[in-house]
Coordinates of N, CA and C in Angstrom, one line a residue:
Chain A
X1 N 26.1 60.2 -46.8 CA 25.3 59.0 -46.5 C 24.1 59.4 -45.6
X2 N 23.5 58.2 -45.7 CA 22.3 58.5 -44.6 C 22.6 59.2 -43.4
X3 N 21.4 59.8 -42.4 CA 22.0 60.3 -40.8 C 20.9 60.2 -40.0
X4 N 20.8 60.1 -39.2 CA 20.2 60.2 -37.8 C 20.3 61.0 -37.1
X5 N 19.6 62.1 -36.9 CA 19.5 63.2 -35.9 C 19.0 63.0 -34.5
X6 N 20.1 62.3 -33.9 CA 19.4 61.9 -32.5 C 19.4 63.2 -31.2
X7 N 18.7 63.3 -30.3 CA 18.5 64.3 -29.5 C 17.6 64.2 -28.3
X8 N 18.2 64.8 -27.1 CA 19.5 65.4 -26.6 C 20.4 64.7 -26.7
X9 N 22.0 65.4 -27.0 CA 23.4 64.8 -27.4 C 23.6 64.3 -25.5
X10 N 23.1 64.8 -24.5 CA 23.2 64.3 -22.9 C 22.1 65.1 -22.4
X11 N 22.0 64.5 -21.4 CA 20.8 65.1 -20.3 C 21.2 64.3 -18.8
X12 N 21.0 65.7 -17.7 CA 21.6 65.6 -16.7 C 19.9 65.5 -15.7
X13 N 19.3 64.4 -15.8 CA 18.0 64.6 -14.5 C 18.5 64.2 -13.4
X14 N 17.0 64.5 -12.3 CA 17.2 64.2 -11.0 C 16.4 62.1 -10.8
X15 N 17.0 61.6 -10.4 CA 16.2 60.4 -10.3 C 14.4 61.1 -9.7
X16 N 13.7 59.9 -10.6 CA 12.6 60.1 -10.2 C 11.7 61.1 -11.3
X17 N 12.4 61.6 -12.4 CA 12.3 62.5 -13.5 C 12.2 61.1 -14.5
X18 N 11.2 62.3 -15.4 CA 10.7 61.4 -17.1 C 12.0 61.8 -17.8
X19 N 12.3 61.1 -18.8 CA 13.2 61.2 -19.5 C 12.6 61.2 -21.2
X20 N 13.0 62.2 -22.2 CA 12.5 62.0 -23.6 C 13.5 62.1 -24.5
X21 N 13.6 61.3 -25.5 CA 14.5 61.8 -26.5 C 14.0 61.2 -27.2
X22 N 14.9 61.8 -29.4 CA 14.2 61.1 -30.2 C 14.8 61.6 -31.3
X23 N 14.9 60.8 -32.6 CA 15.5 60.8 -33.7 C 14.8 60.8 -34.5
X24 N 15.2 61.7 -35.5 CA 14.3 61.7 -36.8 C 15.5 61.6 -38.1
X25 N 14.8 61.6 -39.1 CA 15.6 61.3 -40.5 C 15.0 62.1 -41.7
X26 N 15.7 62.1 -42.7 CA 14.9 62.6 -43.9 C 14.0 61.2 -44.9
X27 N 14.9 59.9 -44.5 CA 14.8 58.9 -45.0 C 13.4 58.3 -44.1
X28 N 13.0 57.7 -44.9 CA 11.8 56.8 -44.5 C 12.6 55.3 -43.8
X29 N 12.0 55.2 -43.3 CA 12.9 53.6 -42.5 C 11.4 52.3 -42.1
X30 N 11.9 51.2 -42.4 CA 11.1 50.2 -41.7 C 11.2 49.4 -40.6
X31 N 12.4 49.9 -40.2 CA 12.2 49.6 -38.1 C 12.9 50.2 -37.6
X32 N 12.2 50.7 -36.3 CA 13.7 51.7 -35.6 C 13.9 50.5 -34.4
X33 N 15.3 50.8 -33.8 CA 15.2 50.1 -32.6 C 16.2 51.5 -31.8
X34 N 15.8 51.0 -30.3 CA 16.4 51.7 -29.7 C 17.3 51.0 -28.3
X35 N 18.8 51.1 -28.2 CA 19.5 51.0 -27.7 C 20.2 50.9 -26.8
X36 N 20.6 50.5 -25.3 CA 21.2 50.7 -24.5 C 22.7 50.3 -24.0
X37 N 23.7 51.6 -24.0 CA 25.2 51.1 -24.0 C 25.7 51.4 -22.5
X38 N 25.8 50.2 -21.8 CA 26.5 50.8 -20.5 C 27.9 50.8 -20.3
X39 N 28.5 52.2 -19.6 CA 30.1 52.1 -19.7 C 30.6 50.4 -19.7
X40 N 31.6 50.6 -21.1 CA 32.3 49.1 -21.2 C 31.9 47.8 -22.0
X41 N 30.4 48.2 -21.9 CA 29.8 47.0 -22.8 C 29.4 47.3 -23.8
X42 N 28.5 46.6 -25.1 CA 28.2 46.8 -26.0 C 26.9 47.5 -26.0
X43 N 26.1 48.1 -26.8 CA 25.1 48.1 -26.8 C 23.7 46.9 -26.8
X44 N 22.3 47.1 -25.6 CA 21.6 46.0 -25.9 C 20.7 46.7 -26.2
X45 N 19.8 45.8 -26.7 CA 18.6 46.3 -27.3 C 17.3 46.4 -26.2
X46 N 16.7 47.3 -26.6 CA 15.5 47.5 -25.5 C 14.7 47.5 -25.8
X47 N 14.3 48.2 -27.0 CA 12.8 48.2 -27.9 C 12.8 48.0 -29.4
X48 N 11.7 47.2 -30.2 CA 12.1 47.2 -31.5 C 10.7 47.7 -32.0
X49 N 10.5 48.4 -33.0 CA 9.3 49.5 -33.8 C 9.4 48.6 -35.1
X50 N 7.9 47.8 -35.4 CA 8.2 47.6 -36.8 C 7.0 48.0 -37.6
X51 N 6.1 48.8 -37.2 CA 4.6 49.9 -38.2 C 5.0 51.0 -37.2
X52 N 4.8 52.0 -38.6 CA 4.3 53.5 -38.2 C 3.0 53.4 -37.1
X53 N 3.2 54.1 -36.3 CA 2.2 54.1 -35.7 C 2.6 53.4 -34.1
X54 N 3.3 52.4 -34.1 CA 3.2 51.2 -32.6 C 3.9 52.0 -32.0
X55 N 3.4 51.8 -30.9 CA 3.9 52.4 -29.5 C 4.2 51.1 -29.0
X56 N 5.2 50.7 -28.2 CA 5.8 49.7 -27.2 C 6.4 50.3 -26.1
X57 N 5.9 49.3 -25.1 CA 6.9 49.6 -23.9 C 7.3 48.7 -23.2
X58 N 8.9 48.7 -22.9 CA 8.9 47.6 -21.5 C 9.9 48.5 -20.7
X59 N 8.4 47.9 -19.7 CA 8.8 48.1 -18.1 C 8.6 49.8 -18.2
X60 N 9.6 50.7 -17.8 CA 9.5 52.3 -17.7 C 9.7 52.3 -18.8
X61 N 10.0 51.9 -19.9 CA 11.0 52.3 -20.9 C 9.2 52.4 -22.1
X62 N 9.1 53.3 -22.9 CA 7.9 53.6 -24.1 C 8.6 54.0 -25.3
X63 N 8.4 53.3 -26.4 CA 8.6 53.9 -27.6 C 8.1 53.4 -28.6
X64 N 7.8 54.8 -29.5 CA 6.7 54.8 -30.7 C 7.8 55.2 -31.8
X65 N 7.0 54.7 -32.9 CA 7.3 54.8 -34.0 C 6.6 55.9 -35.0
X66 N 7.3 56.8 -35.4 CA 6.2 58.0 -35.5 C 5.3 57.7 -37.2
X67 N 4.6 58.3 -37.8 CA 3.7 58.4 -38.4 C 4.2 58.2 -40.3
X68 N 5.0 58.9 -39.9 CA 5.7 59.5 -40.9 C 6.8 58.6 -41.5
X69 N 7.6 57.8 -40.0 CA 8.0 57.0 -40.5 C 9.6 57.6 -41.0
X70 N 9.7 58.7 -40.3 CA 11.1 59.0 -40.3 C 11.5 59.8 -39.0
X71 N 10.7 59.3 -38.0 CA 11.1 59.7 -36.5 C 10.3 58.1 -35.4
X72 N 11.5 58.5 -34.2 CA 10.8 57.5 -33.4 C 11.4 58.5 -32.2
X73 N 10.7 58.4 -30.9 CA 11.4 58.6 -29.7 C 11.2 57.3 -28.2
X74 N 11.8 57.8 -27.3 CA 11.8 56.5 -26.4 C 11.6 57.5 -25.2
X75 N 10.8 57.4 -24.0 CA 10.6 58.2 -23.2 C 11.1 56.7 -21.9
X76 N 11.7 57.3 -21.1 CA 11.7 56.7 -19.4 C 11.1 57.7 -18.2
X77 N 10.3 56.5 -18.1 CA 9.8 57.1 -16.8 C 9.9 57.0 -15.3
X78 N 9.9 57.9 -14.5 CA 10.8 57.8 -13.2 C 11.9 57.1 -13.2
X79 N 12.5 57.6 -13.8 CA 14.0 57.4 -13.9 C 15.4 57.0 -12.9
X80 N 15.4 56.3 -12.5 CA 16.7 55.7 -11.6 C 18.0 55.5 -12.0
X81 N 19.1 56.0 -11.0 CA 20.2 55.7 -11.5 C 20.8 54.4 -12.2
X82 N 20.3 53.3 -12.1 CA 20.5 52.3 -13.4 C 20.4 52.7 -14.7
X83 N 19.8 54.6 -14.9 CA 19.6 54.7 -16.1 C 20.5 54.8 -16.7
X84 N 21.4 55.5 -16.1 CA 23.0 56.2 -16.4 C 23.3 55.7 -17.3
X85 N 23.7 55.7 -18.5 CA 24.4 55.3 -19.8 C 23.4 56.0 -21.2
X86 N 24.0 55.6 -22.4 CA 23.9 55.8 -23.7 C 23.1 55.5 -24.4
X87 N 21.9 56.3 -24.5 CA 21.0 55.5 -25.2 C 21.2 55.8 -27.0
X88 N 21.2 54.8 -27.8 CA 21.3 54.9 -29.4 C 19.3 54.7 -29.7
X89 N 19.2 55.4 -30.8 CA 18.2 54.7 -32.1 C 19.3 54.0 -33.3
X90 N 18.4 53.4 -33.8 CA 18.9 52.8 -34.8 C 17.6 52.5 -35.9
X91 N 17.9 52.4 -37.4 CA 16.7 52.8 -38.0 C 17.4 51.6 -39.6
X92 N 16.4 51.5 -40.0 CA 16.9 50.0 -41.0 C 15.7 50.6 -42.2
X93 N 16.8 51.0 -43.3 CA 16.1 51.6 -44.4 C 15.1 50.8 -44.9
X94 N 15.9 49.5 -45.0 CA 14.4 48.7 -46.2 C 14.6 47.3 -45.5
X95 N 13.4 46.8 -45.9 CA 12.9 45.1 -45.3 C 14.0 44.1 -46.1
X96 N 14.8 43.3 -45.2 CA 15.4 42.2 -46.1 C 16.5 42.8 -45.9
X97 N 17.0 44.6 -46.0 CA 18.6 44.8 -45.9 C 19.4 44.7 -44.8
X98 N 19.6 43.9 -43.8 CA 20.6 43.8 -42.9 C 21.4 44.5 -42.9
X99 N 22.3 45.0 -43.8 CA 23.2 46.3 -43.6 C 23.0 47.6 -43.6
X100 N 21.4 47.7 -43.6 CA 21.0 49.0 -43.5 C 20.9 49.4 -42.2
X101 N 21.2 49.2 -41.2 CA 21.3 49.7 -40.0 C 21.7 50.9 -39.6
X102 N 21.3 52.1 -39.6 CA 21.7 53.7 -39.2 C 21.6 53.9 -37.8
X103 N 23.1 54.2 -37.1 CA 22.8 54.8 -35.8 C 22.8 55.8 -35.3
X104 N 22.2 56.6 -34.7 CA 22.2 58.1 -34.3 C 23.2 58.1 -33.1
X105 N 23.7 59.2 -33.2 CA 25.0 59.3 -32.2 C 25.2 59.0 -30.4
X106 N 23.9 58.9 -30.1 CA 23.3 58.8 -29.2 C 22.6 59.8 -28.2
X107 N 22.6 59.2 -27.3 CA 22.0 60.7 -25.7 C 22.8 59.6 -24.4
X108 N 23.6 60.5 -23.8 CA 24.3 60.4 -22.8 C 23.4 60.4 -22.0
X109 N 22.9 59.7 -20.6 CA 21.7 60.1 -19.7 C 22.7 60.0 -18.3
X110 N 22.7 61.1 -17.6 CA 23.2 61.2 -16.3 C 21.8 61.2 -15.5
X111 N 22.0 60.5 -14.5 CA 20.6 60.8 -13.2 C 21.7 60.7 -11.7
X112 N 21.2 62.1 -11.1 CA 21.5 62.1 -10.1 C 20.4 61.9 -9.0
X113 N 20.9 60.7 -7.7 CA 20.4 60.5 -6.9 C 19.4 61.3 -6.0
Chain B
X1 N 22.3 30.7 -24.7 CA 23.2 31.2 -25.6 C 24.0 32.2 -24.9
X2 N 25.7 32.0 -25.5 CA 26.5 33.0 -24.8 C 26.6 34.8 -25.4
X3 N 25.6 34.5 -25.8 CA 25.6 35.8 -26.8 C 27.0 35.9 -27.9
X4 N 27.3 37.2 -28.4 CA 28.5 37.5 -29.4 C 29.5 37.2 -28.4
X5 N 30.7 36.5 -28.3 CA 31.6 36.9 -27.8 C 33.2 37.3 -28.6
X6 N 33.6 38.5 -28.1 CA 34.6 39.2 -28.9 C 36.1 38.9 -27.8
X7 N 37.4 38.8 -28.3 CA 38.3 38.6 -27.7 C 39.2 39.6 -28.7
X8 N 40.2 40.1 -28.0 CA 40.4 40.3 -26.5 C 39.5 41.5 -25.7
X9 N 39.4 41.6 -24.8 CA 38.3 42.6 -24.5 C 39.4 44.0 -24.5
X10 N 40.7 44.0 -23.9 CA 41.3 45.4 -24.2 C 42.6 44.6 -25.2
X11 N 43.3 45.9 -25.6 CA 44.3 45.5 -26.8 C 45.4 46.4 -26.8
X12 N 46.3 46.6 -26.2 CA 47.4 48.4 -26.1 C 48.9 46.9 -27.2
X13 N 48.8 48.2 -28.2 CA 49.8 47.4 -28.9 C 50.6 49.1 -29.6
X14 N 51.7 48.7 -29.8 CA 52.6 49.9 -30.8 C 52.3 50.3 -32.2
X15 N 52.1 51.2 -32.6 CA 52.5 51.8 -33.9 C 53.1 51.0 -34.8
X16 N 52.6 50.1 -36.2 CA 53.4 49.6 -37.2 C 53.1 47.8 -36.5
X17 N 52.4 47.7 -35.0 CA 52.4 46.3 -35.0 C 50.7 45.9 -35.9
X18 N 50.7 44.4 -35.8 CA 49.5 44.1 -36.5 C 48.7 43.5 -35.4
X19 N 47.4 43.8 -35.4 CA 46.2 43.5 -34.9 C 45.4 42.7 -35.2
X20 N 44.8 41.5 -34.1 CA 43.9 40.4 -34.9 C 42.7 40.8 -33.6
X21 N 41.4 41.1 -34.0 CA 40.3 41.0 -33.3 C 39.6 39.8 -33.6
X22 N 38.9 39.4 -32.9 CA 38.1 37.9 -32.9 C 36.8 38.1 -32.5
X23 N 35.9 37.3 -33.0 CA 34.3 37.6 -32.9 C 33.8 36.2 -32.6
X24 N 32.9 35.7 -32.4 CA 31.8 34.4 -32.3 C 30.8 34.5 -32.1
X25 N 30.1 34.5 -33.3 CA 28.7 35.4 -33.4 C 27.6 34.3 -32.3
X26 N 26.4 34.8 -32.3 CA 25.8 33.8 -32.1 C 25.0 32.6 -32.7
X27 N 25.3 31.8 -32.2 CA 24.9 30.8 -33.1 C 23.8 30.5 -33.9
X28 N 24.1 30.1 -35.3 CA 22.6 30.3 -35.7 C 22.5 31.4 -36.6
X29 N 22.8 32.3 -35.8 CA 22.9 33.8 -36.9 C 23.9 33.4 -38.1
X30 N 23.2 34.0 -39.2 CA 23.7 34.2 -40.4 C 24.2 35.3 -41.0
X31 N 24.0 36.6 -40.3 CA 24.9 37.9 -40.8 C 25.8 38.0 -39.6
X32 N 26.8 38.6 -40.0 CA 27.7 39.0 -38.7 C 28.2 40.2 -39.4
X33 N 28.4 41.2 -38.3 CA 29.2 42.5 -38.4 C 30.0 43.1 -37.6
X34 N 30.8 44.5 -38.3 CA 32.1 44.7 -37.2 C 31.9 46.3 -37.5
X35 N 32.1 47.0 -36.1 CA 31.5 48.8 -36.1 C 32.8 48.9 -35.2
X36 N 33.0 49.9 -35.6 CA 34.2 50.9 -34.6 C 33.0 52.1 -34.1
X37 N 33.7 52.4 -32.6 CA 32.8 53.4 -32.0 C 33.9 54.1 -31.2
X38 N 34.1 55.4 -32.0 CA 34.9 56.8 -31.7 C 34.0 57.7 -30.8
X39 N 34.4 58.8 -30.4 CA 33.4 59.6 -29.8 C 33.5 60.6 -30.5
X40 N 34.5 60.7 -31.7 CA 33.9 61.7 -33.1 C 32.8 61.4 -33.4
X41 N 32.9 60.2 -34.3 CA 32.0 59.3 -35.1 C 31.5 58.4 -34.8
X42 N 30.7 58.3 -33.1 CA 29.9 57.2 -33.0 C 29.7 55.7 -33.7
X43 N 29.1 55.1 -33.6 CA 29.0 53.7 -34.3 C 29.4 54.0 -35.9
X44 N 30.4 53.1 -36.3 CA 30.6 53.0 -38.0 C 30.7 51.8 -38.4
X45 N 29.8 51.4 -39.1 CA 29.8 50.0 -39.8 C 31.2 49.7 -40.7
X46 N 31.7 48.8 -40.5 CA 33.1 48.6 -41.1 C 32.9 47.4 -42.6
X47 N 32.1 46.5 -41.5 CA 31.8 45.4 -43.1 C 30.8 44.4 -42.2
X48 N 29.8 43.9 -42.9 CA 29.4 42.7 -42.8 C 29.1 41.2 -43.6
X49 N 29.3 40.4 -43.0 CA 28.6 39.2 -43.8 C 27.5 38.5 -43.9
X50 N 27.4 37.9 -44.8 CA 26.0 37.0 -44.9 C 26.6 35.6 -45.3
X51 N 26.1 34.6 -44.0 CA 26.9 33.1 -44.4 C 28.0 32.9 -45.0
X52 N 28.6 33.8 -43.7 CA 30.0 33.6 -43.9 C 30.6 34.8 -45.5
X53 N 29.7 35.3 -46.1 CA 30.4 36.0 -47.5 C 30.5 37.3 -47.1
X54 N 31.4 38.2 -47.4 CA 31.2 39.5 -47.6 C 30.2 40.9 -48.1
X55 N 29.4 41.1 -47.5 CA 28.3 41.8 -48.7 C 29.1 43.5 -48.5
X56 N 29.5 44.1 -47.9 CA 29.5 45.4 -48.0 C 30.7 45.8 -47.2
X57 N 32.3 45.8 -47.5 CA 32.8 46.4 -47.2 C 33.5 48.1 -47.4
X58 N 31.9 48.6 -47.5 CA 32.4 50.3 -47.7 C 33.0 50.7 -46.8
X59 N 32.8 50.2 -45.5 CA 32.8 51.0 -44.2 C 34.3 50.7 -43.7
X60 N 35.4 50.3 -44.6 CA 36.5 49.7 -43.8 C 37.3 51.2 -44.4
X61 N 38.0 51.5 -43.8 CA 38.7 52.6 -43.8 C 40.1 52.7 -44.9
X62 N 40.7 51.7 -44.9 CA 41.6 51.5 -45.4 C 42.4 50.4 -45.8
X63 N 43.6 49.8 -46.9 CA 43.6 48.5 -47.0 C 44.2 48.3 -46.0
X64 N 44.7 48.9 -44.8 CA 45.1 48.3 -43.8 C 44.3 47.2 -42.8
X65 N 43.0 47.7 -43.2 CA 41.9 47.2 -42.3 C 41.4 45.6 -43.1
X66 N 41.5 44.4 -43.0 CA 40.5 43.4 -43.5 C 40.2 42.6 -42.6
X67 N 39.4 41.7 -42.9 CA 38.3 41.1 -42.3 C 38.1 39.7 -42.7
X68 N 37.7 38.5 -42.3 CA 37.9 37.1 -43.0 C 36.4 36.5 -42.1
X69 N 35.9 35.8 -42.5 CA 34.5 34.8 -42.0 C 35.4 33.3 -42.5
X70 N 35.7 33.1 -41.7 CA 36.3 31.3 -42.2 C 35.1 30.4 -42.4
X71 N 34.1 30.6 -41.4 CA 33.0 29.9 -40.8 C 32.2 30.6 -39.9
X72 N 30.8 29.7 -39.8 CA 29.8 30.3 -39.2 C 30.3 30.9 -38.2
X73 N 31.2 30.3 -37.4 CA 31.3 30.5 -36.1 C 32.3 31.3 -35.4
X74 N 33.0 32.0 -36.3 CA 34.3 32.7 -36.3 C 34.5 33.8 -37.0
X75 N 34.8 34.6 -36.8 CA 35.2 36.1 -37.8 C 36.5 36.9 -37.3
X76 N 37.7 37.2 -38.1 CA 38.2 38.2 -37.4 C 38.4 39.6 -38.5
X77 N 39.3 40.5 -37.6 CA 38.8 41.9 -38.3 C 40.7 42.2 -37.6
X78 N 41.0 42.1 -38.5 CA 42.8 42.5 -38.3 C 43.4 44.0 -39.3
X79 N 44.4 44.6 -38.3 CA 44.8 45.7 -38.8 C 45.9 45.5 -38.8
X80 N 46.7 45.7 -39.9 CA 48.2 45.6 -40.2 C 48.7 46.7 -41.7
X81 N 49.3 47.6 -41.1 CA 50.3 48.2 -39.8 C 49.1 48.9 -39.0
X82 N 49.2 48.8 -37.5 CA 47.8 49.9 -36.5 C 48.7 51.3 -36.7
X83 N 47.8 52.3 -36.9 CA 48.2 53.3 -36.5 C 47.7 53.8 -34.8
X84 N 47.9 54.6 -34.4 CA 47.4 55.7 -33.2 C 46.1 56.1 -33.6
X85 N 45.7 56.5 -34.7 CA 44.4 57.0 -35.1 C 43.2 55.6 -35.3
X86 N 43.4 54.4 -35.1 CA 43.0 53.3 -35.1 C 42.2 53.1 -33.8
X87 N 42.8 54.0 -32.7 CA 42.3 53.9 -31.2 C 40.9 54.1 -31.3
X88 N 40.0 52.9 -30.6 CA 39.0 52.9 -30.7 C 38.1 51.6 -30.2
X89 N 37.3 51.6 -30.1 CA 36.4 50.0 -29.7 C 35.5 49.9 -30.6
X90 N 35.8 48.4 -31.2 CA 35.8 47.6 -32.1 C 34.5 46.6 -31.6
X91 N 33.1 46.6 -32.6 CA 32.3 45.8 -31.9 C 31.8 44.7 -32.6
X92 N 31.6 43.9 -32.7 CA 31.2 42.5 -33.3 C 29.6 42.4 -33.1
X93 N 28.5 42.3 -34.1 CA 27.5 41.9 -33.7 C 26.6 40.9 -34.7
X94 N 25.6 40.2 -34.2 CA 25.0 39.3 -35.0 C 23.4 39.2 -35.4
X95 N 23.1 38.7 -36.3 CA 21.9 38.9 -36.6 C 21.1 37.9 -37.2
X96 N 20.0 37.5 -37.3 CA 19.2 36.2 -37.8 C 18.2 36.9 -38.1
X97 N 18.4 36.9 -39.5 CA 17.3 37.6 -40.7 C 15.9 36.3 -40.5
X98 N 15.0 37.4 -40.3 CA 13.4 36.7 -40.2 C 12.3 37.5 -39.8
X99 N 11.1 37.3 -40.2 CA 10.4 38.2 -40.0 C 10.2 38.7 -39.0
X100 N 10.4 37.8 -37.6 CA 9.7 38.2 -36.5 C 11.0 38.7 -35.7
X101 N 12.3 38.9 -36.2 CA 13.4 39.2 -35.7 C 13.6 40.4 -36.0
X102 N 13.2 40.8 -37.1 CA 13.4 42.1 -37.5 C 14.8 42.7 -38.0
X103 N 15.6 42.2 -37.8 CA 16.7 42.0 -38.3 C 17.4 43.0 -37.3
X104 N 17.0 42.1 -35.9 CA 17.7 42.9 -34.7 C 19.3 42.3 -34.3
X105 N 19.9 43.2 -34.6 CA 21.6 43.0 -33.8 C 22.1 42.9 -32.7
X106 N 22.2 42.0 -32.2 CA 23.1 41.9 -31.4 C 24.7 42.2 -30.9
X107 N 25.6 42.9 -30.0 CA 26.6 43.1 -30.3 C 27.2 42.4 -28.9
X108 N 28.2 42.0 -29.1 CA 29.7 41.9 -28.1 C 30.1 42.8 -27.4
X109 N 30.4 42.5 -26.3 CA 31.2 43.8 -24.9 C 32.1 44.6 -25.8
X110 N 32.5 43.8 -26.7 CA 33.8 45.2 -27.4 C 35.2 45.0 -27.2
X111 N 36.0 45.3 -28.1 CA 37.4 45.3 -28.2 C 38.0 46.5 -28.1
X112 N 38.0 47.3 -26.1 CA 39.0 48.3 -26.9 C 40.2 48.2 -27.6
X113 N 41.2 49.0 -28.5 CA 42.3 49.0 -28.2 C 42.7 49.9 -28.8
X114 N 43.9 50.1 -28.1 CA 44.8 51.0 -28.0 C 46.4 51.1 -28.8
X115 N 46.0 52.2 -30.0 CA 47.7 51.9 -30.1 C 48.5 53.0 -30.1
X116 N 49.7 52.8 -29.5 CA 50.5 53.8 -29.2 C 51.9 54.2 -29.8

């Protein structure tokens, strides 16, 4: 089946450090979104990509949609321990499929104080 | 809106008993879906619906595993007999197909459970 090569599988920063990660595919996709799971709860959504090309950001949180259209990444900046948890992409092969939803395994993010 | 809400939030039940998970999508939404998240195999789509129907249950593992949409507003995802290898958290999420929604998911705190 499809896959998501998401990356780094964890990363251990210091608060006050950029944070990058980012998933690519062999598949072409028409929206990535990218994810946030904190211990216990479900995952929420943070950002949604819907053109090659858009960069979005909210708050510290930036993410682009790459070119190609089978990569996105999410960068945080100055990073605080609220970061701590799981971030997923998620990538939706075609317009209209709702069950095309692919999730990359995630990035574990530790920040120490 | 209370967002998805999933019941029970934890579940420790024995080996050979049966399992009922419960969902309540959010309202309004028209697809609903159900993911198991292992730390083998991260998020796995198990099955979703569209208005209440079935469109894709590839993702269910076995006939042990089914799933029912009675109504908009209800879904459950029951396992009978649970094995041990079933251990896992169970997520419910929802979605309202449109253009400007993008066909973003929403999910529920999650069902662990456990069987022993």
């Amino acid at each position: 089946g499809q896959q998501l090569n998401q990356s780094p599988q964890s990363m251990f920063i210091q608060e006050g450090e950029d944070v990058s990660m980012n998933c690519t595919s062999s598949s072409i996709f028409n929206t990535w979104l990218w994810y946030k799971q904190d211990p216990g709860e479900g995952p929420v959504l943070l950002i949604a990509l819907y053109k090659a090309g858009e960069l979005t950001s909210n708050g510290r949180l930036t993410a682009q949609f790459g070119i190609t259209r089978k990569d996105s990444f999410l960068n945080i900046s100055a990073s605080i321990p609220s970061d701590v948890g799981i971030y997923f992409c998620a990538g939706q092969l075609r317009s209209g499929s709702q069950g095309n939803l692919i999730f990359g395994k995630g990035t574990k993010l530790s920040v120490k104080p | 809106d209370a967002g998805v809400i999933q019941s029970p939030r934890h579940e420790v039940t024995e080996m050979g008993q049966e399992v009922t998970l419960r969902c309540k999508p959010i309202s309004g939404h028209d697809y609903l879906f159900w993911y198991r998240q292992t730390m083998m195999r991260g998020l796995e789509l198990l099955i979703y619906f569209n208005n209440n129907v079935p469109i894709d249950d590839s993702g269910m593992p076995e006939d042990r595993f089914s799933a029912k949409m009675p109504n908009a507003s209800f879904s459950t995802l029951k396992i009978q007999p649970s094995e041990p290898r079933d251990s896992a958290v169970y997520f419910c999420a929802s979605s309202l197909e449109g253009a400007l929604s993008g066909n973003i998911q929403y999910f529920g705190a999650g069902t662990r459970l456990s069987v022993l």
